[in-house]
Short mmCIF file of C-alpha atoms and ligand atoms in Angstrom, two decimals:
data_model
loop_
_atom_site.label_atom_id
_atom_site.label_comp_id
_atom_site.label_asym_id
_atom_site.label_seq_id
_atom_site.Cartn_x
_atom_site.Cartn_y
_atom_site.Cartn_z
CA MET I 1 -149.92 -9.10 -11.56
CA ALA I 2 -148.38 -12.27 -10.63
CA LEU I 3 -144.48 -12.54 -10.49
CA ASN I 4 -144.26 -16.20 -10.10
CA LEU I 5 -140.98 -16.74 -9.02
CA ALA I 6 -139.00 -19.99 -8.97
CA GLU I 7 -137.63 -18.22 -5.59
CA PRO I 8 -140.84 -16.60 -3.96
CA ALA I 9 -138.69 -15.91 -0.97
CA LEU I 10 -136.84 -13.47 -3.39
CA LEU I 11 -139.72 -10.97 -3.30
CA ARG I 12 -138.79 -8.86 0.19
CA THR I 13 -141.46 -6.67 1.10
CA GLN I 14 -139.47 -4.91 4.33
CA ASN I 15 -136.58 -3.33 4.99
CA LEU I 16 -133.36 -4.85 6.42
CA ILE I 17 -131.63 -3.39 9.13
CA ASP I 18 -129.23 -5.27 11.23
CA ASP I 19 -130.06 -8.47 9.42
CA GLN I 20 -133.44 -8.20 10.51
CA TRP I 21 -136.26 -7.73 8.14
CA ARG I 22 -138.94 -4.77 9.40
CA ASP I 23 -141.45 -2.50 8.81
CA ALA I 24 -141.11 0.89 8.80
CA GLY I 25 -141.34 2.24 12.67
CA LEU I 26 -144.59 3.78 12.25
CA GLY I 27 -145.84 1.17 9.72
CA ALA I 28 -146.28 3.54 6.96
CA ARG I 29 -146.15 1.56 3.56
CA LEU I 30 -145.19 2.43 -0.51
CA PRO I 31 -146.74 1.17 -3.58
CA VAL I 32 -145.06 -0.45 -6.06
CA SER I 33 -146.76 -0.22 -9.30
CA ASP I 34 -146.75 -1.97 -12.95
CA PRO I 35 -145.25 1.07 -14.89
CA ALA I 36 -147.15 0.06 -17.86
CA THR I 37 -150.29 0.37 -16.10
CA GLY I 38 -149.78 2.60 -13.14
CA GLU I 39 -151.84 0.05 -10.96
CA ALA I 40 -150.17 -1.29 -7.41
CA PHE I 41 -149.09 -5.31 -7.39
CA ALA I 42 -146.89 -4.75 -4.13
CA SER I 43 -145.85 -2.75 -1.23
CA VAL I 44 -142.82 -1.51 0.58
CA PRO I 45 -142.02 0.23 3.84
CA ASP I 46 -142.32 4.18 3.51
CA SER I 47 -139.35 4.56 6.02
CA ASP I 48 -138.50 8.05 7.39
CA ALA I 49 -135.44 9.65 9.35
CA GLY I 50 -136.16 7.13 12.35
CA ASP I 51 -135.68 3.84 10.03
CA ALA I 52 -132.75 5.68 8.34
CA ARG I 53 -130.93 6.39 11.66
CA LEU I 54 -131.61 2.72 12.90
CA ALA I 55 -130.01 1.75 9.64
CA VAL I 56 -126.92 3.99 10.29
CA ASP I 57 -126.71 2.31 14.06
CA ALA I 58 -126.65 -0.99 12.85
CA ALA I 59 -123.87 -0.33 10.18
CA ALA I 60 -121.40 1.78 12.44
CA ALA I 61 -121.87 -0.99 15.29
CA ALA I 62 -120.65 -3.45 12.53
CA PHE I 63 -117.83 -1.33 10.90
CA PRO I 64 -115.46 -2.23 13.20
CA ALA I 65 -115.17 -5.83 12.87
CA TRP I 66 -116.31 -5.63 9.12
CA SER I 67 -113.21 -3.53 8.56
CA ARG I 68 -110.89 -5.55 10.16
CA ARG I 69 -111.51 -8.78 8.50
CA THR I 70 -108.76 -9.70 6.02
CA ALA I 71 -109.43 -8.77 2.23
CA ARG I 72 -109.97 -12.30 1.15
CA GLU I 73 -112.57 -12.87 3.94
CA ARG I 74 -114.26 -9.95 2.48
CA ALA I 75 -114.06 -11.14 -1.15
CA GLN I 76 -115.36 -14.69 -0.24
CA LEU I 77 -118.53 -13.41 1.22
CA ILE I 78 -118.91 -10.88 -1.91
CA LYS I 79 -117.72 -13.90 -4.49
CA ARG I 80 -120.78 -16.11 -2.72
CA TRP I 81 -123.08 -13.21 -3.26
CA HIS I 82 -122.20 -13.31 -6.94
CA ALA I 83 -122.70 -16.92 -7.32
CA LEU I 84 -126.20 -16.63 -5.66
CA ILE I 85 -127.18 -13.28 -8.06
CA LEU I 86 -126.23 -15.54 -11.22
CA GLN I 87 -128.27 -18.56 -9.52
CA HIS I 88 -131.47 -16.32 -9.14
CA GLN I 89 -130.90 -14.43 -12.60
CA GLU I 90 -134.16 -15.33 -14.22
CA ASP I 91 -136.14 -14.22 -11.12
CA LEU I 92 -134.27 -11.01 -10.63
CA ALA I 93 -134.89 -10.04 -14.45
CA ARG I 94 -138.49 -10.60 -13.77
CA ILE I 95 -138.59 -8.87 -10.58
CA ILE I 96 -136.64 -5.63 -12.74
CA SER I 97 -138.71 -6.04 -16.22
CA THR I 98 -142.01 -5.77 -13.66
CA GLU I 99 -141.20 -3.16 -11.99
CA GLN I 100 -139.02 -0.70 -13.96
CA GLY I 101 -140.81 -1.89 -17.17
CA LYS I 102 -137.19 -2.57 -19.25
CA PRO I 103 -138.01 -5.97 -21.42
CA LEU I 104 -137.07 -9.05 -20.43
CA LYS I 105 -134.32 -9.79 -22.48
CA GLU I 106 -132.60 -6.36 -21.84
CA ALA I 107 -133.30 -7.04 -17.82
CA ARG I 108 -131.59 -10.48 -17.95
CA GLY I 109 -128.86 -8.61 -19.85
CA GLU I 110 -128.55 -5.73 -16.75
CA VAL I 111 -128.26 -9.02 -14.25
CA GLN I 112 -125.50 -10.21 -15.81
CA TYR I 113 -123.77 -6.50 -16.09
CA GLY I 114 -124.72 -5.74 -12.29
CA ALA I 115 -122.97 -9.44 -11.52
CA SER I 116 -120.09 -8.33 -13.26
CA TYR I 117 -119.38 -5.67 -10.98
CA VAL I 118 -120.06 -7.70 -7.94
CA GLU I 119 -117.31 -10.16 -8.94
CA TRP I 120 -115.00 -7.60 -10.24
CA PHE I 121 -114.87 -5.66 -6.54
CA ALA I 122 -114.86 -9.61 -4.74
CA GLU I 123 -111.59 -9.87 -7.20
CA GLU I 124 -110.24 -6.23 -6.88
CA ALA I 125 -110.64 -6.35 -2.81
CA THR I 126 -107.72 -8.61 -2.84
CA ARG I 127 -105.42 -6.11 -4.68
CA ILE I 128 -106.05 -3.29 -2.47
CA CYS I 129 -102.62 -2.03 -1.45
CA GLY I 130 -100.47 1.07 -0.39
CA ASP I 131 -96.93 2.03 -0.62
CA ILE I 132 -93.53 2.06 0.86
CA VAL I 133 -91.97 5.53 0.33
CA ALA I 134 -87.94 5.72 0.19
CA GLU I 135 -87.04 7.60 3.07
CA ALA I 136 -85.76 11.26 2.98
CA VAL I 137 -84.14 11.05 6.58
CA PRO I 138 -81.99 8.14 7.93
CA GLY I 139 -84.05 5.69 10.43
CA ARG I 140 -87.22 6.57 9.21
CA LYS I 141 -90.03 4.50 7.30
CA LEU I 142 -92.72 6.25 5.67
CA LEU I 143 -95.63 4.06 4.80
CA VAL I 144 -98.99 4.84 2.64
CA LEU I 145 -102.12 2.46 4.07
CA LYS I 146 -105.69 2.63 2.31
CA GLU I 147 -108.40 2.04 4.82
CA PRO I 148 -112.32 2.13 4.24
CA VAL I 149 -113.90 5.17 4.90
CA GLY I 150 -116.43 3.85 7.19
CA VAL I 151 -120.28 4.10 6.74
CA VAL I 152 -121.65 4.84 3.24
CA ALA I 153 -125.07 6.13 2.67
CA ALA I 154 -125.69 4.73 -1.26
CA ILE I 155 -128.92 6.41 -2.71
CA THR I 156 -129.72 4.66 -6.34
CA PRO I 157 -132.24 5.35 -9.44
CA TRP I 158 -134.75 3.40 -10.90
CA ASN I 159 -133.60 3.03 -14.15
CA PHE I 160 -131.00 0.17 -13.47
CA PRO I 161 -132.54 -1.16 -10.28
CA LEU I 162 -129.94 -3.71 -10.01
CA ALA I 163 -126.70 -3.16 -11.88
CA MET I 164 -126.74 0.29 -9.95
CA ILE I 165 -127.19 -1.01 -6.37
CA ALA I 166 -124.24 -3.59 -7.32
CA ARG I 167 -121.99 -1.33 -8.55
CA LYS I 168 -122.01 0.55 -5.23
CA ILE I 169 -122.70 -1.74 -2.88
CA ALA I 170 -119.89 -4.64 -4.36
CA PRO I 171 -116.81 -1.83 -3.99
CA ALA I 172 -118.20 -0.53 -0.41
CA LEU I 173 -118.06 -3.79 0.89
CA ALA I 174 -114.77 -5.09 -1.07
CA ALA I 175 -113.26 -1.57 0.49
CA GLY I 176 -114.39 -2.98 4.09
CA CYS I 177 -116.93 -0.22 4.54
CA THR I 178 -120.51 -1.04 5.86
CA VAL I 179 -123.41 0.32 3.88
CA VAL I 180 -127.17 2.07 4.43
CA ALA I 181 -128.69 1.99 0.80
CA LYS I 182 -131.99 3.48 -0.32
CA PRO I 183 -133.17 2.18 -3.71
CA ALA I 184 -135.56 4.65 -5.87
CA GLU I 185 -139.19 4.44 -4.80
CA ASP I 186 -140.28 3.48 -7.90
CA THR I 187 -137.90 -0.11 -7.71
CA PRO I 188 -137.64 -0.93 -4.17
CA LEU I 189 -138.09 -4.88 -5.20
CA THR I 190 -134.71 -5.35 -7.06
CA ALA I 191 -132.94 -3.67 -4.26
CA LEU I 192 -134.00 -5.71 -1.15
CA ALA I 193 -133.79 -9.18 -3.39
CA LEU I 194 -130.29 -8.40 -3.76
CA ALA I 195 -130.11 -7.53 0.00
CA TRP I 196 -132.12 -10.86 0.69
CA LEU I 197 -129.15 -12.67 -1.49
CA ALA I 198 -126.41 -10.91 0.38
CA GLN I 199 -128.04 -12.32 3.63
CA GLN I 200 -127.93 -15.76 2.10
CA ALA I 201 -124.45 -15.02 1.06
CA GLY I 202 -123.48 -14.69 4.67
CA ILE I 203 -122.62 -10.78 4.62
CA PRO I 204 -122.67 -10.05 8.49
CA ALA I 205 -125.66 -8.25 10.34
CA GLY I 206 -125.40 -4.56 9.70
CA VAL I 207 -122.54 -5.04 6.97
CA LEU I 208 -125.72 -4.20 4.51
CA ASN I 209 -128.59 -2.14 5.70
CA MET I 210 -131.42 -1.30 2.86
CA VAL I 211 -134.58 1.11 3.73
CA THR I 212 -137.35 1.99 1.06
CA ALA I 213 -138.98 5.48 0.90
CA SER I 214 -141.36 7.07 -1.06
CA ARG I 215 -140.80 10.36 -2.99
CA GLU I 216 -142.43 12.65 -0.40
CA HIS I 217 -140.40 10.66 2.60
CA THR I 218 -137.08 10.09 0.75
CA PRO I 219 -135.55 13.91 1.91
CA GLY I 220 -136.31 13.02 5.35
CA VAL I 221 -134.32 9.49 5.13
CA VAL I 222 -131.35 11.18 2.97
CA ASP I 223 -131.32 14.57 5.13
CA ALA I 224 -130.66 11.78 8.55
CA TRP I 225 -127.80 10.41 6.55
CA LEU I 226 -126.68 14.05 5.29
CA LEU I 227 -126.52 15.25 9.11
CA ASP I 228 -125.42 12.04 10.64
CA SER I 229 -121.23 12.55 11.27
CA ARG I 230 -120.99 8.59 11.02
CA VAL I 231 -121.84 8.64 7.71
CA ARG I 232 -118.33 9.05 5.98
CA LYS I 233 -119.47 8.96 2.20
CA ILE I 234 -122.38 9.13 0.01
CA THR I 235 -122.80 7.69 -3.40
CA PHE I 236 -125.41 8.96 -5.44
CA THR I 237 -126.92 8.20 -8.93
CA GLY I 238 -129.48 10.85 -10.35
CA SER I 239 -130.36 14.26 -10.91
CA THR I 240 -127.80 17.17 -11.29
CA PRO I 241 -130.06 19.18 -8.97
CA VAL I 242 -130.27 16.50 -6.17
CA GLY I 243 -126.30 15.90 -6.62
CA LYS I 244 -125.67 19.70 -5.50
CA HIS I 245 -127.95 19.66 -3.19
CA LEU I 246 -125.93 16.32 -1.62
CA ALA I 247 -122.88 18.23 -2.29
CA ARG I 248 -124.12 21.44 -0.51
CA GLU I 249 -125.73 19.49 2.72
CA SER I 250 -122.68 17.28 3.02
CA ALA I 251 -120.31 20.10 3.61
CA ALA I 252 -121.42 20.01 7.31
CA THR I 253 -119.87 16.72 8.10
CA LEU I 254 -117.28 17.12 4.96
CA LYS I 255 -118.05 13.52 3.40
CA LYS I 256 -116.64 12.12 0.51
CA LEU I 257 -118.82 12.41 -2.54
CA SER I 258 -119.37 10.01 -5.43
CA LEU I 259 -122.21 11.63 -7.74
CA GLU I 260 -122.70 9.99 -11.23
CA LEU I 261 -125.49 13.12 -12.36
CA GLY I 262 -127.20 13.79 -15.44
CA GLY I 263 -125.90 13.75 -19.41
CA ASN I 264 -126.68 15.45 -22.32
CA ALA I 265 -124.38 12.78 -24.78
CA PRO I 266 -123.67 14.02 -28.06
CA PHE I 267 -123.50 11.32 -30.84
CA ILE I 268 -121.31 12.31 -33.77
CA VAL I 269 -121.13 10.54 -37.42
CA PHE I 270 -118.46 12.40 -39.50
CA GLU I 271 -118.80 12.04 -43.22
CA ASP I 272 -116.08 9.54 -43.18
CA ALA I 273 -117.58 6.80 -40.84
CA ASP I 274 -118.73 3.37 -41.60
CA LEU I 275 -122.47 3.83 -41.32
CA ASP I 276 -123.78 0.57 -41.03
CA ALA I 277 -121.58 0.57 -37.70
CA ALA I 278 -122.65 4.18 -36.76
CA VAL I 279 -126.60 3.13 -36.84
CA ASP I 280 -125.79 -0.23 -34.95
CA GLY I 281 -124.30 2.02 -32.25
CA LEU I 282 -127.11 4.41 -32.06
CA MET I 283 -129.39 1.78 -32.08
CA ALA I 284 -127.20 0.45 -29.00
CA SER I 285 -127.02 3.12 -26.85
CA LYS I 286 -129.96 5.59 -27.58
CA PHE I 287 -132.78 2.89 -27.45
CA ARG I 288 -131.34 0.63 -24.65
CA ASN I 289 -133.57 0.98 -21.71
CA GLY I 290 -136.15 2.73 -23.96
CA GLY I 291 -133.84 5.65 -23.99
CA GLN I 292 -134.16 5.99 -20.37
CA THR I 293 -130.22 5.86 -19.31
CA CYS I 294 -127.90 8.83 -18.25
CA VAL I 295 -125.19 7.97 -20.80
CA CYS I 296 -127.69 7.76 -23.80
CA PRO I 297 -126.88 10.09 -26.44
CA ASN I 298 -129.53 12.73 -26.24
CA ARG I 299 -128.43 15.11 -29.41
CA VAL I 300 -127.50 13.06 -32.82
CA TYR I 301 -125.09 15.31 -35.07
CA VAL I 302 -124.78 14.05 -38.43
CA HIS I 303 -122.27 15.49 -40.98
CA GLU I 304 -124.49 16.97 -44.03
CA ALA I 305 -122.93 14.59 -46.70
CA VAL I 306 -124.15 11.42 -44.95
CA HIS I 307 -126.92 13.29 -43.23
CA ASP I 308 -129.82 11.66 -45.45
CA ASP I 309 -128.36 8.20 -46.01
CA PHE I 310 -128.01 7.70 -42.28
CA VAL I 311 -131.43 8.74 -41.51
CA GLU I 312 -133.08 6.69 -43.86
CA ARG I 313 -130.83 3.95 -42.16
CA LEU I 314 -131.97 4.55 -39.01
CA ALA I 315 -135.47 5.42 -39.74
CA GLN I 316 -135.68 1.60 -40.72
CA ARG I 317 -134.61 0.36 -37.87
CA VAL I 318 -136.20 2.44 -35.23
CA GLY I 319 -139.55 1.71 -37.08
CA ALA I 320 -139.20 -2.14 -36.41
CA LEU I 321 -138.37 -1.98 -33.07
CA HIS I 322 -141.25 -3.55 -31.21
CA VAL I 323 -142.76 -1.94 -28.69
CA GLY I 324 -144.93 -3.78 -25.82
CA PRO I 325 -144.99 -5.08 -22.23
CA ALA I 326 -141.66 -5.30 -20.76
CA THR I 327 -142.33 -9.02 -19.56
CA GLU I 328 -143.68 -9.97 -23.24
CA GLU I 329 -140.30 -12.12 -24.73
CA ALA I 330 -140.71 -9.99 -27.91
CA ALA I 331 -140.63 -6.51 -26.54
CA GLN I 332 -137.67 -4.14 -27.26
CA ILE I 333 -139.10 -0.87 -25.91
CA GLY I 334 -141.49 -1.16 -22.79
CA PRO I 335 -143.33 1.44 -21.07
CA MET I 336 -141.47 4.50 -19.90
CA ILE I 337 -141.40 4.28 -16.07
CA ASN I 338 -144.19 7.20 -14.95
CA ALA I 339 -146.45 9.31 -15.90
CA ARG I 340 -144.21 12.65 -15.63
CA ALA I 341 -141.28 10.79 -17.49
CA VAL I 342 -143.55 10.19 -20.49
CA ASP I 343 -145.12 13.47 -20.24
CA LYS I 344 -141.43 14.96 -20.56
CA ILE I 345 -141.19 13.18 -23.73
CA ALA I 346 -144.46 13.90 -25.55
CA ARG I 347 -143.45 18.15 -24.06
CA HIS I 348 -139.74 17.71 -26.00
CA VAL I 349 -140.89 16.46 -29.26
CA GLU I 350 -144.27 18.91 -29.40
CA ASP I 351 -141.71 21.75 -28.47
CA ALA I 352 -139.19 20.67 -31.40
CA VAL I 353 -141.91 19.99 -33.99
CA ALA I 354 -143.30 23.58 -33.03
CA ARG I 355 -140.00 24.88 -33.57
CA GLY I 356 -139.45 23.09 -37.15
CA ALA I 357 -138.16 19.70 -36.58
CA ARG I 358 -139.35 16.74 -38.76
CA VAL I 359 -141.21 13.44 -37.21
CA VAL I 360 -139.38 10.68 -39.47
CA THR I 361 -140.77 7.85 -37.67
CA GLY I 362 -142.72 8.09 -34.31
CA GLY I 363 -143.33 11.03 -32.46
CA LYS I 364 -146.40 9.74 -30.59
CA ARG I 365 -148.08 7.53 -27.33
CA VAL I 366 -148.66 4.14 -28.60
CA ARG I 367 -150.33 1.11 -27.10
CA THR I 368 -152.63 3.33 -25.06
CA GLU I 369 -155.17 0.09 -24.76
CA ASP I 370 -152.24 -1.66 -22.85
CA GLY I 371 -151.27 1.50 -20.55
CA PRO I 372 -150.68 5.18 -20.60
CA HIS I 373 -146.93 5.09 -20.75
CA TYR I 374 -146.01 3.89 -24.01
CA TYR I 375 -143.94 5.98 -26.45
CA ALA I 376 -143.04 5.34 -29.84
CA PRO I 377 -139.53 5.02 -30.63
CA THR I 378 -138.98 8.43 -32.58
CA VAL I 379 -136.31 9.76 -35.15
CA LEU I 380 -136.31 13.50 -35.93
CA VAL I 381 -134.81 15.62 -38.32
CA ASP I 382 -133.79 19.51 -38.32
CA ALA I 383 -133.40 19.40 -34.74
CA THR I 384 -131.49 22.81 -33.26
CA PRO I 385 -129.98 24.16 -30.20
CA ALA I 386 -133.22 26.03 -29.37
CA MET I 387 -134.83 23.10 -28.90
CA GLU I 388 -135.98 21.86 -25.11
CA LEU I 389 -134.46 18.88 -26.06
CA SER I 390 -131.13 19.92 -26.89
CA CYS I 391 -130.50 21.35 -23.60
CA GLU I 392 -132.08 18.70 -21.49
CA GLU I 393 -132.11 15.03 -21.12
CA THR I 394 -135.13 13.53 -22.59
CA PHE I 395 -134.74 10.14 -21.42
CA GLY I 396 -136.94 8.53 -24.13
CA PRO I 397 -136.62 6.84 -26.99
CA VAL I 398 -136.29 9.90 -29.01
CA ALA I 399 -133.14 10.59 -31.36
CA PRO I 400 -133.00 14.57 -32.81
CA ILE I 401 -130.96 14.50 -35.70
CA PHE I 402 -128.77 17.87 -35.92
CA ARG I 403 -127.19 18.36 -39.44
CA PHE I 404 -123.52 19.54 -39.06
CA ARG I 405 -120.92 21.28 -41.71
CA ASP I 406 -117.45 20.78 -39.92
CA GLU I 407 -115.77 19.45 -37.38
CA ALA I 408 -114.83 22.78 -35.32
CA GLU I 409 -118.55 23.52 -35.30
CA VAL I 410 -119.79 19.99 -34.37
CA ILE I 411 -116.98 19.91 -31.43
CA ARG I 412 -118.07 23.45 -30.12
CA ASP I 413 -121.76 22.44 -30.23
CA ALA I 414 -121.17 19.11 -28.33
CA ASN I 415 -119.31 21.00 -25.79
CA ASP I 416 -122.24 23.19 -25.51
CA THR I 417 -123.77 21.97 -22.51
CA PRO I 418 -122.88 22.03 -18.61
CA PHE I 419 -123.13 18.36 -18.89
CA GLY I 420 -119.63 16.00 -19.79
CA LEU I 421 -120.88 12.59 -18.80
CA ALA I 422 -120.49 10.18 -22.10
CA ALA I 423 -120.10 11.35 -25.59
CA TYR I 424 -119.86 9.22 -28.83
CA PHE I 425 -118.14 9.47 -32.54
CA TYR I 426 -117.90 7.71 -35.75
CA SER I 427 -114.95 8.05 -38.01
CA ASN I 428 -112.53 6.26 -39.50
CA ASP I 429 -110.00 8.79 -39.51
CA VAL I 430 -107.29 7.96 -36.92
CA ARG I 431 -105.75 11.72 -36.92
CA ARG I 432 -109.65 12.81 -36.34
CA ILE I 433 -109.92 10.13 -33.79
CA TRP I 434 -107.54 11.20 -31.35
CA ARG I 435 -108.34 15.00 -31.98
CA VAL I 436 -112.09 14.71 -31.37
CA ALA I 437 -111.23 12.24 -28.26
CA GLN I 438 -109.43 14.67 -26.89
CA ALA I 439 -111.63 17.65 -27.85
CA LEU I 440 -115.03 16.31 -26.11
CA GLU I 441 -115.25 17.43 -22.33
CA THR I 442 -116.85 14.44 -20.94
CA GLY I 443 -115.72 11.61 -18.63
CA MET I 444 -116.10 8.83 -21.25
CA VAL I 445 -115.86 8.67 -25.13
CA GLY I 446 -117.18 5.93 -27.18
CA ILE I 447 -115.16 5.77 -30.51
CA ASN I 448 -116.67 3.46 -33.19
CA GLU I 449 -118.74 1.96 -30.10
CA GLY I 450 -122.27 2.61 -28.77
CA ALA I 451 -121.84 0.43 -25.61
CA ILE I 452 -119.37 1.43 -23.26
CA ALA I 453 -120.00 0.32 -19.81
CA ALA I 454 -117.69 -2.21 -18.24
CA GLU I 455 -117.24 -3.14 -15.06
CA ALA I 456 -113.11 -2.91 -15.37
CA ALA I 457 -113.73 0.65 -16.94
CA PRO I 458 -114.22 4.16 -14.97
CA PHE I 459 -117.64 5.35 -15.10
CA GLY I 460 -118.61 8.69 -14.56
CA GLY I 461 -118.64 12.67 -15.85
CA VAL I 462 -117.31 15.64 -15.64
CA LYS I 463 -118.36 19.36 -15.39
CA GLU I 464 -121.96 19.09 -14.06
CA SER I 465 -122.35 15.38 -14.27
CA GLY I 466 -120.58 15.26 -11.32
CA TYR I 467 -117.33 13.09 -10.10
CA GLY I 468 -116.26 10.04 -8.55
CA ARG I 469 -116.16 6.78 -10.89
CA GLU I 470 -117.66 3.26 -10.39
CA GLY I 471 -116.02 0.05 -11.75
CA SER I 472 -112.51 -0.43 -12.51
CA ARG I 473 -109.77 0.13 -9.65
CA HIS I 474 -110.59 3.82 -9.54
CA GLY I 475 -114.43 2.51 -8.26
CA LEU I 476 -112.44 0.90 -5.45
CA ASP I 477 -110.48 4.22 -4.58
CA ASP I 478 -113.69 5.92 -4.02
CA TYR I 479 -114.50 4.16 -0.70
CA MET I 480 -111.14 4.44 0.66
CA HIS I 481 -109.00 7.26 2.27
CA THR I 482 -104.99 7.53 2.57
CA LYS I 483 -103.25 7.09 5.81
CA TYR I 484 -99.77 7.75 5.66
CA LEU I 485 -97.47 6.47 8.70
CA CYS I 486 -94.06 7.79 9.73
CA GLN I 487 -92.05 5.28 11.63
CA GLY I 488 -88.99 6.77 13.05
CA GLN I 489 -85.98 6.35 15.66
CA LEU I 490 -85.12 3.48 13.25
CA GLY I 491 -81.62 3.90 12.51
C1 SIN S 501 -127.18 5.16 -15.92
O1 SIN S 501 -127.73 5.48 -16.61
O2 SIN S 501 -126.46 5.94 -14.80
C2 SIN S 501 -126.00 4.06 -16.05
C3 SIN S 501 -125.72 3.67 -17.54
C4 SIN S 501 -124.84 2.24 -17.58
O3 SIN S 501 -124.22 1.92 -16.41
O4 SIN S 501 -124.70 2.05 -18.42
#
């Protein structure tokens, strides 16, 4: 497969450590595959603990000078990076589409989305401020400063290969931290292209370092960072079991942590909802990235009074989605990321059907002539809490509909999960809106809205969906600590 990039230099196939593009120390390579076919079309270094430590050496050496730069200087460099991302947006979208399987149109949206975080944090860098506290004792001044935490390790997922890395690296750099990053093994090329653009923008040597590794070598890389006391913060987006592992293992050096973990989002349609708006919202949030998004609704609760009407409208829209190769302009649902992903979707649907669910549309693998990883956008009715898809993220284009009777029952069911990332509901009753928004145990709530993420908003969860926030001013705070100065003898 040829990528045909307008700027061929964006295709980087080495690690970036201390401003040098390097192979892994032991020379191992990791193939990068087209998710539709599983065929390799490029390769990157399969790094190990030695490469990971070299990256920390570079980041630790670069930290004093980078953190001492003025906020304005850092902001200007990050803005230059932002401009280069936009300048190369079409190439970046092609790389995302090719390695992740995201339809091209959506991949273009992801570049804009990721770039918006870079711009936001460039601007926020110049607004970092502490406090001067009213003194309790005469002759003393009490000051509170914000300081960068130090070297940050960023570990990112495959589902948003550009946006997730951008919204971790940009605030870290803005705060004055230096970074070692490891993108997901399925999608390293987008991250390396971003690192190259950061280098072109003039981000100094060692400030941003990136190493790639296979699933087998990832524990070695991550453990090297976990054990290294120079790494002061880990920021991770991915599964809850891995997040718990990071929390446990980073305890030895008490690193600061931001964990954006799994979700099991409820989407509730009350009887007083605008049904067309609710269908639009569900289409936008459920079928974005083929359903491979942590904030995707995983359980759709529809009031019995509007159930059949809603299902009919939804099924029409879902049945009309165009499934096809991601780089085809018309595609709305691309291939799933790999065989494990599509097997899980098929297993969830089979389990649901075996336990009494009915397939209204989809419910099978499609386009098998184009590759083994396509799954039809699916609507299931008569879903129940006993089904696997009710307890576990399906991470695919499947909307299971649960019928409900009253508000108290649906709130109880929506909250009956260890996860608490996002929730959505549709209602036109203003009292209900406040009641339900407060009762839902999640970090984010979409009210009559399916697309909730934005650079100016705090993205993150509660319960076993993690802690820490990305985006907004809170997203910058996560990369800083608070230092208190008390100066005496002034009276
Ligand atoms: C995610 O799936 O983790 C991120 C989705 C988003 O930024 O909307």
